[in-house]
mmCIF file of C-alpha atoms in Angstrom:
data_model
loop_
_atom_site.group_PDB
_atom_site.id
_atom_site.type_symbol
_atom_site.label_atom_id
_atom_site.label_comp_id
_atom_site.label_asym_id
_atom_site.label_seq_id
_atom_site.Cartn_x
_atom_site.Cartn_y
_atom_site.Cartn_z
ATOM 1 C CA UNK A 1 -18.171 -0.944 -35.661
ATOM 2 C CA UNK A 2 -15.817 0.437 -33.024
ATOM 3 C CA UNK A 3 -12.402 -1.150 -32.619
ATOM 4 C CA UNK A 4 -12.981 -3.229 -29.457
ATOM 5 C CA UNK A 5 -16.034 -5.172 -30.762
ATOM 6 C CA UNK A 6 -14.322 -5.589 -34.148
ATOM 7 C CA UNK A 7 -11.205 -7.106 -32.557
ATOM 8 C CA UNK A 8 -13.372 -9.416 -30.436
ATOM 9 C CA UNK A 9 -15.316 -10.456 -33.533
ATOM 10 C CA UNK A 10 -12.075 -11.225 -35.388
ATOM 11 C CA UNK A 11 -10.939 -13.343 -32.435
ATOM 12 C CA UNK A 12 -14.121 -15.430 -32.553
ATOM 13 C CA UNK A 13 -14.053 -15.753 -36.352
ATOM 14 C CA UNK A 14 -10.368 -16.704 -36.274
ATOM 15 C CA UNK A 15 -10.886 -19.389 -33.627
ATOM 16 C CA UNK A 16 -13.929 -20.832 -35.408
ATOM 17 C CA UNK A 17 -12.133 -20.776 -38.764
ATOM 18 C CA UNK A 18 -9.134 -22.570 -37.306
ATOM 19 C CA UNK A 19 -11.341 -25.219 -35.684
ATOM 20 C CA UNK A 20 -13.284 -25.708 -38.927
ATOM 21 C CA UNK A 21 -10.164 -25.976 -41.097
ATOM 22 C CA UNK A 22 -8.572 -28.487 -38.719
ATOM 23 C CA UNK A 23 -11.782 -30.535 -38.771
ATOM 24 C CA UNK A 24 -11.843 -30.617 -42.552
ATOM 25 C CA UNK A 25 -8.223 -31.512 -43.209
ATOM 26 C CA UNK A 26 -5.026 -31.667 -41.122
ATOM 27 C CA UNK A 27 -3.098 -30.665 -44.243
ATOM 28 C CA UNK A 28 -5.230 -27.561 -44.670
ATOM 29 C CA UNK A 29 -4.706 -26.761 -40.988
ATOM 30 C CA UNK A 30 -0.954 -26.919 -41.558
ATOM 31 C CA UNK A 31 -1.227 -24.415 -44.374
ATOM 32 C CA UNK A 32 -3.407 -22.134 -42.210
ATOM 33 C CA UNK A 33 -0.812 -22.219 -39.426
ATOM 34 C CA UNK A 34 2.000 -21.544 -41.910
ATOM 35 C CA UNK A 35 0.184 -18.420 -43.110
ATOM 36 C CA UNK A 36 -1.256 -17.180 -39.835
ATOM 37 C CA UNK A 37 1.804 -17.680 -37.617
ATOM 38 C CA UNK A 38 4.139 -15.163 -39.312
ATOM 39 C CA UNK A 39 1.346 -12.593 -39.686
ATOM 40 C CA UNK A 40 0.444 -12.825 -35.998
ATOM 41 C CA UNK A 41 4.102 -12.748 -34.936
ATOM 42 C CA UNK A 42 4.730 -9.706 -37.126
ATOM 43 C CA UNK A 43 1.888 -7.835 -35.440
ATOM 44 C CA UNK A 44 3.085 -8.872 -31.967
ATOM 45 C CA UNK A 45 6.603 -7.662 -32.791
ATOM 46 C CA UNK A 46 5.164 -4.311 -33.904
ATOM 47 C CA UNK A 47 3.481 -3.964 -30.513
ATOM 48 C CA UNK A 48 6.559 -5.062 -28.601
ATOM 49 C CA UNK A 49 8.862 -2.555 -30.288
ATOM 50 C CA UNK A 50 6.909 0.293 -28.668
ATOM 51 C CA UNK A 51 7.169 -0.939 -25.082
ATOM 52 C CA UNK A 52 10.615 0.278 -23.953
ATOM 53 C CA UNK A 53 10.416 3.879 -25.297
ATOM 54 C CA UNK A 54 6.818 4.226 -24.133
ATOM 55 C CA UNK A 55 7.495 2.960 -20.588
ATOM 56 C CA UNK A 56 10.551 5.206 -20.214
ATOM 57 C CA UNK A 57 8.788 8.324 -21.529
ATOM 58 C CA UNK A 58 5.655 7.650 -19.450
ATOM 59 C CA UNK A 59 7.703 7.296 -16.271
ATOM 60 C CA UNK A 60 9.671 10.484 -16.858
ATOM 61 C CA UNK A 61 6.593 12.585 -17.690
ATOM 62 C CA UNK A 62 4.559 10.900 -14.945
ATOM 63 C CA UNK A 63 7.156 11.643 -12.258
ATOM 64 C CA UNK A 64 7.422 15.236 -13.475
ATOM 65 C CA UNK A 65 3.648 15.764 -13.359
ATOM 66 C CA UNK A 66 3.353 14.065 -9.960
ATOM 67 C CA UNK A 67 6.183 16.136 -8.475
ATOM 68 C CA UNK A 68 4.607 19.326 -9.791
ATOM 69 C CA UNK A 69 1.222 18.380 -8.294
ATOM 70 C CA UNK A 70 2.807 17.467 -4.960
ATOM 71 C CA UNK A 71 4.454 20.893 -4.773
ATOM 72 C CA UNK A 72 1.139 22.622 -5.426
ATOM 73 C CA UNK A 73 -0.274 22.221 -1.908
ATOM 74 C CA UNK A 74 -0.344 19.962 1.129
ATOM 75 C CA UNK A 75 -3.642 18.284 0.169
ATOM 76 C CA UNK A 76 -2.265 17.278 -3.246
ATOM 77 C CA UNK A 77 0.913 15.890 -1.650
ATOM 78 C CA UNK A 78 -1.169 13.914 0.851
ATOM 79 C CA UNK A 79 -3.320 12.570 -2.009
ATOM 80 C CA UNK A 80 -0.307 11.414 -4.015
ATOM 81 C CA UNK A 81 1.163 9.584 -1.014
ATOM 82 C CA UNK A 82 -2.183 7.851 -0.532
ATOM 83 C CA UNK A 83 -2.359 6.964 -4.252
ATOM 84 C CA UNK A 84 1.059 5.291 -4.139
ATOM 85 C CA UNK A 85 0.116 3.368 -0.990
ATOM 86 C CA UNK A 86 -3.201 2.325 -2.540
ATOM 87 C CA UNK A 87 -1.803 0.879 -5.777
ATOM 88 C CA UNK A 88 0.940 -0.864 -3.791
ATOM 89 C CA UNK A 89 -1.754 -2.453 -1.621
ATOM 90 C CA UNK A 90 -3.882 -3.536 -4.601
ATOM 91 C CA UNK A 91 -0.832 -4.926 -6.419
ATOM 92 C CA UNK A 92 0.225 -6.879 -3.336
ATOM 93 C CA UNK A 93 -3.330 -8.183 -2.941
ATOM 94 C CA UNK A 94 -3.283 -9.496 -6.529
ATOM 95 C CA UNK A 95 0.110 -11.146 -6.017
ATOM 96 C CA UNK A 96 -1.403 -13.067 -3.080
ATOM 97 C CA UNK A 97 -4.957 -13.582 -4.350
ATOM 98 C CA UNK A 98 -4.101 -14.467 -7.960
ATOM 99 C CA UNK A 99 -2.322 -17.764 -7.200
ATOM 100 C CA UNK A 100 -4.949 -18.555 -4.534
ATOM 101 C CA UNK A 101 -7.836 -18.072 -6.991
ATOM 102 C CA UNK A 102 -6.087 -20.305 -9.518
ATOM 103 C CA UNK A 103 -5.539 -22.963 -6.864
ATOM 104 C CA UNK A 104 -9.244 -22.854 -5.956
ATOM 105 C CA UNK A 105 -10.433 -22.579 -9.575
ATOM 106 C CA UNK A 106 -7.595 -23.975 -11.689
ATOM 107 C CA UNK A 107 -7.175 -23.509 -15.412
ATOM 108 C CA UNK A 108 -8.898 -26.449 -17.166
ATOM 109 C CA UNK A 109 -6.049 -28.870 -17.794
ATOM 110 C CA UNK A 110 -7.148 -29.923 -21.261
ATOM 111 C CA UNK A 111 -7.613 -26.326 -22.352
ATOM 112 C CA UNK A 112 -4.278 -25.239 -20.851
ATOM 113 C CA UNK A 113 -2.434 -28.081 -22.576
ATOM 114 C CA UNK A 114 -4.110 -27.327 -25.892
ATOM 115 C CA UNK A 115 -3.286 -23.635 -25.693
ATOM 116 C CA UNK A 116 0.319 -24.329 -24.710
ATOM 117 C CA UNK A 117 0.592 -26.548 -27.760
ATOM 118 C CA UNK A 118 -1.016 -23.853 -29.905
ATOM 119 C CA UNK A 119 1.542 -21.289 -28.750
ATOM 120 C CA UNK A 120 4.623 -23.435 -29.173
ATOM 121 C CA UNK A 121 6.365 -20.534 -30.891
ATOM 122 C CA UNK A 122 5.875 -18.279 -27.839
ATOM 123 C CA UNK A 123 9.351 -17.453 -26.592
ATOM 124 C CA UNK A 124 9.556 -17.463 -22.796
ATOM 125 C CA UNK A 125 11.817 -15.047 -21.017
ATOM 126 C CA UNK A 126 14.613 -16.360 -18.844
ATOM 127 C CA UNK A 127 13.532 -17.715 -15.434
ATOM 128 C CA UNK A 128 13.985 -15.355 -12.486
ATOM 129 C CA UNK A 129 17.481 -15.595 -10.943
ATOM 130 C CA UNK A 130 18.163 -16.655 -7.326
ATOM 131 C CA UNK A 131 17.356 -14.058 -4.671
ATOM 132 C CA UNK A 132 20.949 -12.829 -4.291
ATOM 133 C CA UNK A 133 21.418 -12.333 -8.034
ATOM 134 C CA UNK A 134 17.978 -10.726 -8.253
ATOM 135 C CA UNK A 135 18.867 -8.101 -5.622
ATOM 136 C CA UNK A 136 22.266 -7.420 -7.219
ATOM 137 C CA UNK A 137 20.694 -6.960 -10.662
ATOM 138 C CA UNK A 138 18.150 -4.333 -9.593
ATOM 139 C CA UNK A 139 20.630 -1.528 -10.339
ATOM 140 C CA UNK A 140 21.798 -1.887 -13.963
ATOM 141 C CA UNK A 141 25.470 -1.686 -14.902
ATOM 142 C CA UNK A 142 24.486 -0.754 -18.455
ATOM 143 C CA UNK A 143 21.080 0.830 -19.012
ATOM 144 C CA UNK A 144 21.293 0.331 -22.793
ATOM 145 C CA UNK A 145 21.870 -3.385 -22.262
ATOM 146 C CA UNK A 146 18.952 -3.494 -19.812
ATOM 147 C CA UNK A 147 16.677 -1.931 -22.428
ATOM 148 C CA UNK A 148 17.931 -4.264 -25.169
ATOM 149 C CA UNK A 149 17.360 -7.351 -22.992
ATOM 150 C CA UNK A 150 13.944 -6.227 -21.715
ATOM 151 C CA UNK A 151 15.264 -6.121 -18.140
ATOM 152 C CA UNK A 152 12.379 -3.899 -17.108
ATOM 153 C CA UNK A 153 13.038 -3.848 -13.373
ATOM 154 C CA UNK A 154 16.571 -2.490 -13.869
ATOM 155 C CA UNK A 155 15.386 -0.141 -16.599
ATOM 156 C CA UNK A 156 12.576 1.235 -14.437
ATOM 157 C CA UNK A 157 14.902 1.759 -11.453
ATOM 158 C CA UNK A 158 17.273 3.804 -13.641
ATOM 159 C CA UNK A 159 14.422 5.716 -15.293
ATOM 160 C CA UNK A 160 12.871 6.522 -11.923
ATOM 161 C CA UNK A 161 16.179 7.858 -10.569
ATOM 162 C CA UNK A 162 16.746 9.801 -13.788
ATOM 163 C CA UNK A 163 13.239 11.289 -13.643
ATOM 164 C CA UNK A 164 13.695 12.481 -10.062
ATOM 165 C CA UNK A 165 17.067 13.949 -11.035
ATOM 166 C CA UNK A 166 15.324 15.931 -13.779
ATOM 167 C CA UNK A 167 12.990 17.474 -11.189
ATOM 168 C CA UNK A 168 16.057 18.955 -9.407
ATOM 169 C CA UNK A 169 17.314 20.799 -12.496
ATOM 170 C CA UNK A 170 16.822 24.495 -13.096
ATOM 171 C CA UNK A 171 13.567 25.413 -14.787
ATOM 172 C CA UNK A 172 14.888 25.838 -18.352
ATOM 173 C CA UNK A 173 16.768 22.521 -18.747
ATOM 174 C CA UNK A 174 14.024 20.719 -16.793
ATOM 175 C CA UNK A 175 11.385 22.019 -19.183
ATOM 176 C CA UNK A 176 13.466 21.034 -22.234
ATOM 177 C CA UNK A 177 13.914 17.456 -21.031
ATOM 178 C CA UNK A 178 10.265 17.084 -20.027
ATOM 179 C CA UNK A 179 9.162 18.449 -23.416
ATOM 180 C CA UNK A 180 11.541 15.976 -25.109
ATOM 181 C CA UNK A 181 10.110 12.953 -23.292
ATOM 182 C CA UNK A 182 6.569 14.259 -23.721
ATOM 183 C CA UNK A 183 7.138 14.363 -27.478
ATOM 184 C CA UNK A 184 8.491 10.780 -27.409
ATOM 185 C CA UNK A 185 5.471 9.650 -25.391
ATOM 186 C CA UNK A 186 2.997 11.282 -27.759
ATOM 187 C CA UNK A 187 4.783 9.914 -30.828
ATOM 188 C CA UNK A 188 4.771 6.385 -29.375
ATOM 189 C CA UNK A 189 1.067 6.643 -28.613
ATOM 190 C CA UNK A 190 0.445 7.602 -32.224
ATOM 191 C CA UNK A 191 2.549 4.637 -33.344
ATOM 192 C CA UNK A 192 0.603 2.291 -31.064
ATOM 193 C CA UNK A 193 -2.624 3.675 -32.514
ATOM 194 C CA UNK A 194 -1.361 2.760 -35.998
ATOM 195 C CA UNK A 195 -0.409 -0.745 -34.856
ATOM 196 C CA UNK A 196 -3.804 -1.221 -33.219
ATOM 197 C CA UNK A 197 -5.517 -0.356 -36.496
ATOM 198 C CA UNK A 198 -4.019 -3.629 -37.724
ATOM 199 C CA UNK A 199 -5.211 -5.483 -34.612
ATOM 200 C CA UNK A 200 -8.181 -7.166 -36.369
ATOM 201 C CA UNK A 201 -5.758 -8.757 -38.860
ATOM 202 C CA UNK A 202 -3.162 -9.661 -36.214
ATOM 203 C CA UNK A 203 -5.715 -11.084 -33.782
ATOM 204 C CA UNK A 204 -7.450 -13.041 -36.548
ATOM 205 C CA UNK A 205 -4.111 -14.560 -37.603
ATOM 206 C CA UNK A 206 -3.206 -15.525 -34.022
ATOM 207 C CA UNK A 207 -6.688 -16.895 -33.342
ATOM 208 C CA UNK A 208 -6.618 -18.905 -36.564
ATOM 209 C CA UNK A 209 -3.429 -20.627 -35.416
ATOM 210 C CA UNK A 210 -4.804 -21.275 -31.922
ATOM 211 C CA UNK A 211 -8.098 -22.596 -33.291
ATOM 212 C CA UNK A 212 -6.314 -24.918 -35.730
ATOM 213 C CA UNK A 213 -4.017 -26.285 -33.010
ATOM 214 C CA UNK A 214 -6.142 -26.137 -29.846
ATOM 215 C CA UNK A 215 -9.656 -26.655 -31.171
ATOM 216 C CA UNK A 216 -12.715 -25.658 -29.149
ATOM 217 C CA UNK A 217 -10.748 -25.896 -25.877
ATOM 218 C CA UNK A 218 -9.531 -22.355 -26.551
ATOM 219 C CA UNK A 219 -12.991 -20.914 -25.851
ATOM 220 C CA UNK A 220 -13.208 -22.487 -22.397
ATOM 221 C CA UNK A 221 -9.730 -21.296 -21.432
ATOM 222 C CA UNK A 222 -10.414 -17.715 -22.520
ATOM 223 C CA UNK A 223 -13.742 -17.653 -20.633
ATOM 224 C CA UNK A 224 -11.974 -18.932 -17.499
ATOM 225 C CA UNK A 225 -9.333 -16.196 -17.916
ATOM 226 C CA UNK A 226 -12.011 -13.474 -18.088
ATOM 227 C CA UNK A 227 -13.635 -14.737 -14.884
ATOM 228 C CA UNK A 228 -10.376 -14.943 -12.893
ATOM 229 C CA UNK A 229 -9.030 -11.542 -13.971
ATOM 230 C CA UNK A 230 -12.427 -9.870 -13.507
ATOM 231 C CA UNK A 231 -12.596 -11.358 -9.989
ATOM 232 C CA UNK A 232 -9.407 -9.485 -9.098
ATOM 233 C CA UNK A 233 -11.060 -6.281 -10.308
ATOM 234 C CA UNK A 234 -14.007 -7.022 -8.011
ATOM 235 C CA UNK A 235 -11.607 -7.497 -5.080
ATOM 236 C CA UNK A 236 -10.098 -4.065 -5.781
ATOM 237 C CA UNK A 237 -13.592 -2.570 -5.772
ATOM 238 C CA UNK A 238 -14.263 -4.185 -2.377
ATOM 239 C CA UNK A 239 -10.984 -2.707 -1.122
ATOM 240 C CA UNK A 240 -12.329 0.710 -2.130
ATOM 241 C CA UNK A 241 -15.373 0.240 0.122
ATOM 242 C CA UNK A 242 -13.045 -0.771 2.956
ATOM 243 C CA UNK A 243 -10.876 2.312 2.365
ATOM 244 C CA UNK A 244 -13.935 4.580 2.456
ATOM 245 C CA UNK A 245 -15.018 2.985 5.734
ATOM 246 C CA UNK A 246 -11.637 2.978 7.476
ATOM 247 C CA UNK A 247 -9.912 5.993 5.915
ATOM 248 C CA UNK A 248 -12.900 8.209 5.098
ATOM 249 C CA UNK A 249 -15.065 7.234 8.088
ATOM 250 C CA UNK A 250 -18.030 6.735 5.737
ATOM 251 C CA UNK A 251 -20.511 3.889 6.142
ATOM 252 C CA UNK A 252 -20.508 1.303 3.376
ATOM 253 C CA UNK A 253 -24.199 1.742 2.501
ATOM 254 C CA UNK A 254 -23.884 5.529 2.356
ATOM 255 C CA UNK A 255 -20.725 5.276 0.253
ATOM 256 C CA UNK A 256 -22.367 2.758 -2.103
ATOM 257 C CA UNK A 257 -25.343 5.067 -2.669
ATOM 258 C CA UNK A 258 -23.120 8.043 -3.473
ATOM 259 C CA UNK A 259 -20.934 5.928 -5.748
ATOM 260 C CA UNK A 260 -23.706 4.144 -7.689
ATOM 261 C CA UNK A 261 -24.306 6.843 -10.366
ATOM 262 C CA UNK A 262 -20.574 7.010 -11.163
ATOM 263 C CA UNK A 263 -20.452 3.213 -11.389
ATOM 264 C CA UNK A 264 -23.349 3.253 -13.833
ATOM 265 C CA UNK A 265 -21.459 5.692 -16.048
ATOM 266 C CA UNK A 266 -18.324 3.570 -15.700
ATOM 267 C CA UNK A 267 -20.120 0.450 -16.933
ATOM 268 C CA UNK A 268 -21.616 2.216 -19.929
ATOM 269 C CA UNK A 269 -18.505 4.168 -20.978
ATOM 270 C CA UNK A 270 -15.566 2.167 -19.524
ATOM 271 C CA UNK A 271 -13.950 5.538 -18.847
ATOM 272 C CA UNK A 272 -12.950 7.025 -15.493
ATOM 273 C CA UNK A 273 -12.770 10.473 -17.077
ATOM 274 C CA UNK A 274 -16.360 10.236 -18.330
ATOM 275 C CA UNK A 275 -17.392 9.223 -14.799
ATOM 276 C CA UNK A 276 -15.772 12.300 -13.213
ATOM 277 C CA UNK A 277 -18.917 14.522 -13.137
ATOM 278 C CA UNK A 278 -20.887 11.742 -11.417
ATOM 279 C CA UNK A 279 -18.006 11.234 -8.962
ATOM 280 C CA UNK A 280 -18.051 14.945 -8.122
ATOM 281 C CA UNK A 281 -21.773 14.672 -7.406
ATOM 282 C CA UNK A 282 -21.097 11.637 -5.233
ATOM 283 C CA UNK A 283 -18.420 13.542 -3.314
ATOM 284 C CA UNK A 284 -20.944 16.315 -2.644
ATOM 285 C CA UNK A 285 -23.429 13.772 -1.253
ATOM 286 C CA UNK A 286 -20.716 12.492 1.065
ATOM 287 C CA UNK A 287 -20.124 15.980 2.434
ATOM 288 C CA UNK A 288 -16.660 16.385 0.901
ATOM 289 C CA UNK A 289 -15.766 20.043 0.442
ATOM 290 C CA UNK A 290 -15.998 21.073 -3.216
ATOM 291 C CA UNK A 291 -12.535 22.630 -3.071
ATOM 292 C CA UNK A 292 -11.066 19.289 -1.962
ATOM 293 C CA UNK A 293 -13.087 17.162 -4.393
ATOM 294 C CA UNK A 294 -12.341 19.550 -7.251
ATOM 295 C CA UNK A 295 -8.604 19.080 -6.669
ATOM 296 C CA UNK A 296 -8.283 15.454 -5.555
ATOM 297 C CA UNK A 297 -10.766 13.704 -7.861
ATOM 298 C CA UNK A 298 -9.241 14.956 -11.156
ATOM 299 C CA UNK A 299 -5.806 14.147 -9.732
ATOM 300 C CA UNK A 300 -7.025 10.641 -8.887
ATOM 301 C CA UNK A 301 -8.420 10.136 -12.396
ATOM 302 C CA UNK A 302 -5.053 11.183 -13.835
ATOM 303 C CA UNK A 303 -2.742 9.265 -11.473
ATOM 304 C CA UNK A 304 -4.606 6.648 -9.409
ATOM 305 C CA UNK A 305 -5.416 3.459 -11.332
ATOM 306 C CA UNK A 306 -6.264 1.145 -8.499
ATOM 307 C CA UNK A 307 -7.026 -1.860 -10.690
ATOM 308 C CA UNK A 308 -4.139 -1.558 -13.146
ATOM 309 C CA UNK A 309 -1.275 -3.117 -11.151
ATOM 310 C CA UNK A 310 -3.652 -5.642 -9.556
ATOM 311 C CA UNK A 311 -5.259 -6.897 -12.769
ATOM 312 C CA UNK A 312 -1.993 -6.730 -14.723
ATOM 313 C CA UNK A 313 -0.310 -8.897 -12.085
ATOM 314 C CA UNK A 314 -3.342 -11.178 -12.215
ATOM 315 C CA UNK A 315 -2.891 -11.555 -15.987
ATOM 316 C CA UNK A 316 0.817 -12.365 -15.628
ATOM 317 C CA UNK A 317 0.081 -14.901 -12.867
ATOM 318 C CA UNK A 318 -2.596 -16.479 -15.061
ATOM 319 C CA UNK A 319 -0.137 -16.859 -17.949
ATOM 320 C CA UNK A 320 2.374 -18.435 -15.533
ATOM 321 C CA UNK A 321 -0.212 -21.050 -14.511
ATOM 322 C CA UNK A 322 -1.229 -21.437 -18.143
ATOM 323 C CA UNK A 323 2.350 -22.408 -19.081
ATOM 324 C CA UNK A 324 3.116 -24.276 -15.863
ATOM 325 C CA UNK A 325 5.800 -21.789 -14.748
ATOM 326 C CA UNK A 326 6.655 -21.786 -11.045
ATOM 327 C CA UNK A 327 6.386 -18.348 -9.418
ATOM 328 C CA UNK A 328 8.982 -17.404 -6.805
ATOM 329 C CA UNK A 329 8.371 -14.826 -4.048
ATOM 330 C CA UNK A 330 11.174 -12.667 -5.482
ATOM 331 C CA UNK A 331 9.561 -12.686 -8.917
ATOM 332 C CA UNK A 332 6.192 -11.712 -7.403
ATOM 333 C CA UNK A 333 7.821 -8.837 -5.502
ATOM 334 C CA UNK A 334 9.479 -7.681 -8.713
ATOM 335 C CA UNK A 335 6.162 -7.867 -10.569
ATOM 336 C CA UNK A 336 4.440 -5.764 -7.892
ATOM 337 C CA UNK A 337 7.205 -3.144 -7.998
ATOM 338 C CA UNK A 338 7.138 -2.927 -11.787
ATOM 339 C CA UNK A 339 3.330 -2.988 -11.959
ATOM 340 C CA UNK A 340 2.958 -0.145 -9.456
ATOM 341 C CA UNK A 341 5.515 2.112 -11.153
ATOM 342 C CA UNK A 342 4.157 1.493 -14.646
ATOM 343 C CA UNK A 343 0.610 2.248 -13.448
ATOM 344 C CA UNK A 344 1.698 5.549 -11.885
ATOM 345 C CA UNK A 345 3.324 6.574 -15.155
ATOM 346 C CA UNK A 346 0.448 5.576 -17.406
ATOM 347 C CA UNK A 347 -1.901 8.010 -19.056
ATOM 348 C CA UNK A 348 -5.711 8.068 -19.063
ATOM 349 C CA UNK A 349 -6.309 6.262 -22.335
ATOM 350 C CA UNK A 350 -8.522 3.315 -23.318
ATOM 351 C CA UNK A 351 -7.153 0.065 -21.934
ATOM 352 C CA UNK A 352 -6.473 -1.442 -25.361
ATOM 353 C CA UNK A 353 -3.963 1.306 -26.134
ATOM 354 C CA UNK A 354 -1.923 0.807 -22.966
ATOM 355 C CA UNK A 355 -2.710 -2.915 -22.494
ATOM 356 C CA UNK A 356 0.463 -4.329 -24.020
ATOM 357 C CA UNK A 357 2.826 -1.610 -22.773
ATOM 358 C CA UNK A 358 1.612 -1.858 -19.175
ATOM 359 C CA UNK A 359 1.416 -5.657 -18.907
ATOM 360 C CA UNK A 360 4.503 -6.736 -20.894
ATOM 361 C CA UNK A 361 6.924 -5.334 -18.249
ATOM 362 C CA UNK A 362 5.020 -7.194 -15.513
ATOM 363 C CA UNK A 363 5.216 -10.432 -17.521
ATOM 364 C CA UNK A 364 8.938 -9.932 -18.057
ATOM 365 C CA UNK A 365 9.459 -9.309 -14.327
ATOM 366 C CA UNK A 366 7.544 -12.488 -13.476
ATOM 367 C CA UNK A 367 9.412 -14.538 -16.080
ATOM 368 C CA UNK A 368 6.460 -15.506 -18.286
ATOM 369 C CA UNK A 369 6.012 -15.254 -22.082
ATOM 370 C CA UNK A 370 4.271 -12.201 -23.513
ATOM 371 C CA UNK A 371 3.009 -13.798 -26.742
ATOM 372 C CA UNK A 372 -0.415 -14.699 -25.207
ATOM 373 C CA UNK A 373 -1.105 -10.968 -24.755
ATOM 374 C CA UNK A 374 -1.851 -10.773 -28.475
ATOM 375 C CA UNK A 375 -4.912 -12.965 -27.905
ATOM 376 C CA UNK A 376 -5.869 -11.548 -24.529
ATOM 377 C CA UNK A 377 -6.042 -7.985 -25.848
ATOM 378 C CA UNK A 378 -9.004 -9.070 -27.964
ATOM 379 C CA UNK A 379 -11.125 -9.970 -24.920
ATOM 380 C CA UNK A 380 -9.987 -7.042 -22.768
ATOM 381 C CA UNK A 381 -13.429 -5.489 -23.358
ATOM 382 C CA UNK A 382 -14.913 -7.685 -20.606
ATOM 383 C CA UNK A 383 -12.261 -7.274 -17.853
ATOM 384 C CA UNK A 384 -12.047 -3.565 -18.737
ATOM 385 C CA UNK A 385 -15.545 -3.074 -17.302
ATOM 386 C CA UNK A 386 -14.235 -4.224 -13.915
ATOM 387 C CA UNK A 387 -11.050 -2.183 -14.339
ATOM 388 C CA UNK A 388 -13.129 0.970 -14.699
ATOM 389 C CA UNK A 389 -15.515 0.044 -11.882
ATOM 390 C CA UNK A 390 -12.602 -0.561 -9.536
ATOM 391 C CA UNK A 391 -10.823 2.628 -10.585
ATOM 392 C CA UNK A 392 -13.902 4.816 -10.134
ATOM 393 C CA UNK A 393 -14.665 3.243 -6.749
ATOM 394 C CA UNK A 394 -11.078 3.716 -5.567
ATOM 395 C CA UNK A 395 -10.957 7.313 -6.853
ATOM 396 C CA UNK A 396 -13.940 8.335 -4.732
ATOM 397 C CA UNK A 397 -12.766 6.323 -1.708
ATOM 398 C CA UNK A 398 -9.308 7.903 -1.864
ATOM 399 C CA UNK A 399 -10.859 11.363 -2.165
ATOM 400 C CA UNK A 400 -13.027 10.698 0.883
ATOM 401 C CA UNK A 401 -9.943 9.541 2.808
ATOM 402 C CA UNK A 402 -7.897 12.605 1.868
ATOM 403 C CA UNK A 403 -10.835 14.836 2.791
ATOM 404 C CA UNK A 404 -11.193 13.202 6.213
ATOM 405 C CA UNK A 405 -7.444 13.410 6.889
ATOM 406 C CA UNK A 406 -7.507 17.090 5.875
ATOM 407 C CA UNK A 407 -10.555 17.863 7.994
ATOM 408 C CA UNK A 408 -12.673 19.034 5.043
ATOM 409 C CA UNK A 409 -15.533 16.521 5.310
ATOM 410 C CA UNK A 410 -18.987 17.413 6.563
ATOM 411 C CA UNK A 411 -20.147 13.977 7.669
ATOM 412 C CA UNK A 412 -23.770 15.081 7.587
ATOM 413 C CA UNK A 413 -23.443 15.238 3.789
ATOM 414 C CA UNK A 414 -25.877 16.673 1.263
ATOM 415 C CA UNK A 415 -29.020 15.241 -0.289
#
């Protein structure tokens, strides 16, 4: 069995075991919690220890690769500008739509209360400061302290400035620093892979505790979470159709027909990279010059993750509602900023590998606990389908837009 179904299976078995043990004997449930809680916390701590070095190394290497691509030619530079604008738009959409969706379809109160009680050991981060303090704290006075205190907004601002400074160095020192951070990134990814090999045990332990404390209410809450977060992915996909219409001057029906084969591959593989050949065929049907599609589409697969900031913000907003934490406009703005930058620095890997590292900074920026991510990673298989669908749709829409802006589209298309 591959890892994703195995982790999901362990989640279900853990929840059912916890419910069964609690039904048999409250004393036995206490023993189960006493055993499962430290095991689950240990696994969560192992994941959390990778976040800061991975985020920093991904940003440095991501900025370096993006700057190099932007220098390659005008079309690549235009594509990168569009990519940044696109993920900023999708992140902002999620910051507005997430709370609205939860107001229209709120978290079941009984399930939310039960899950809050089940995660009593989840340590919440400090609440966001007032607006004036928030603005003053964006630039860190001590970057080491910012890293130690998980002040991701300050840390990302410093890392971003540092990464751009590296791009201005002479070739030899620039290459040495980029190689150094590339090695850190690759080593951290290996470490995360090791930690994820223990995910079935960690998720089972966490689920056992939740099942023993929350009972069957946990299943309803997790199903509601999947629906809300997946809905944000669907909204991103709809934004891709709008971008193709407005930016690429391509009719929605025609765009949908060209995109359909790539979407089919995306559903079956949950991989944007595996969908690239079908996207190239779709670009040809839309009349996009092969020279443009051959440059922009691979660049989009590598850099543009239209659903990542949106769905990550949606997850953080969901956790805030789950725990009854008020969300301030400043905290939402911070979450969008952090979510966009982390998405641009991420690498094209399965979502479970980058899930914790890409969402934990957004949660910290929004002021919500990150402990629930240990459970949510187990059901990422379902939202990940909509992540990939949205990403593939946005990749082709962005390519069509760049092609139209560059004057390389034959709007008659090809059969």
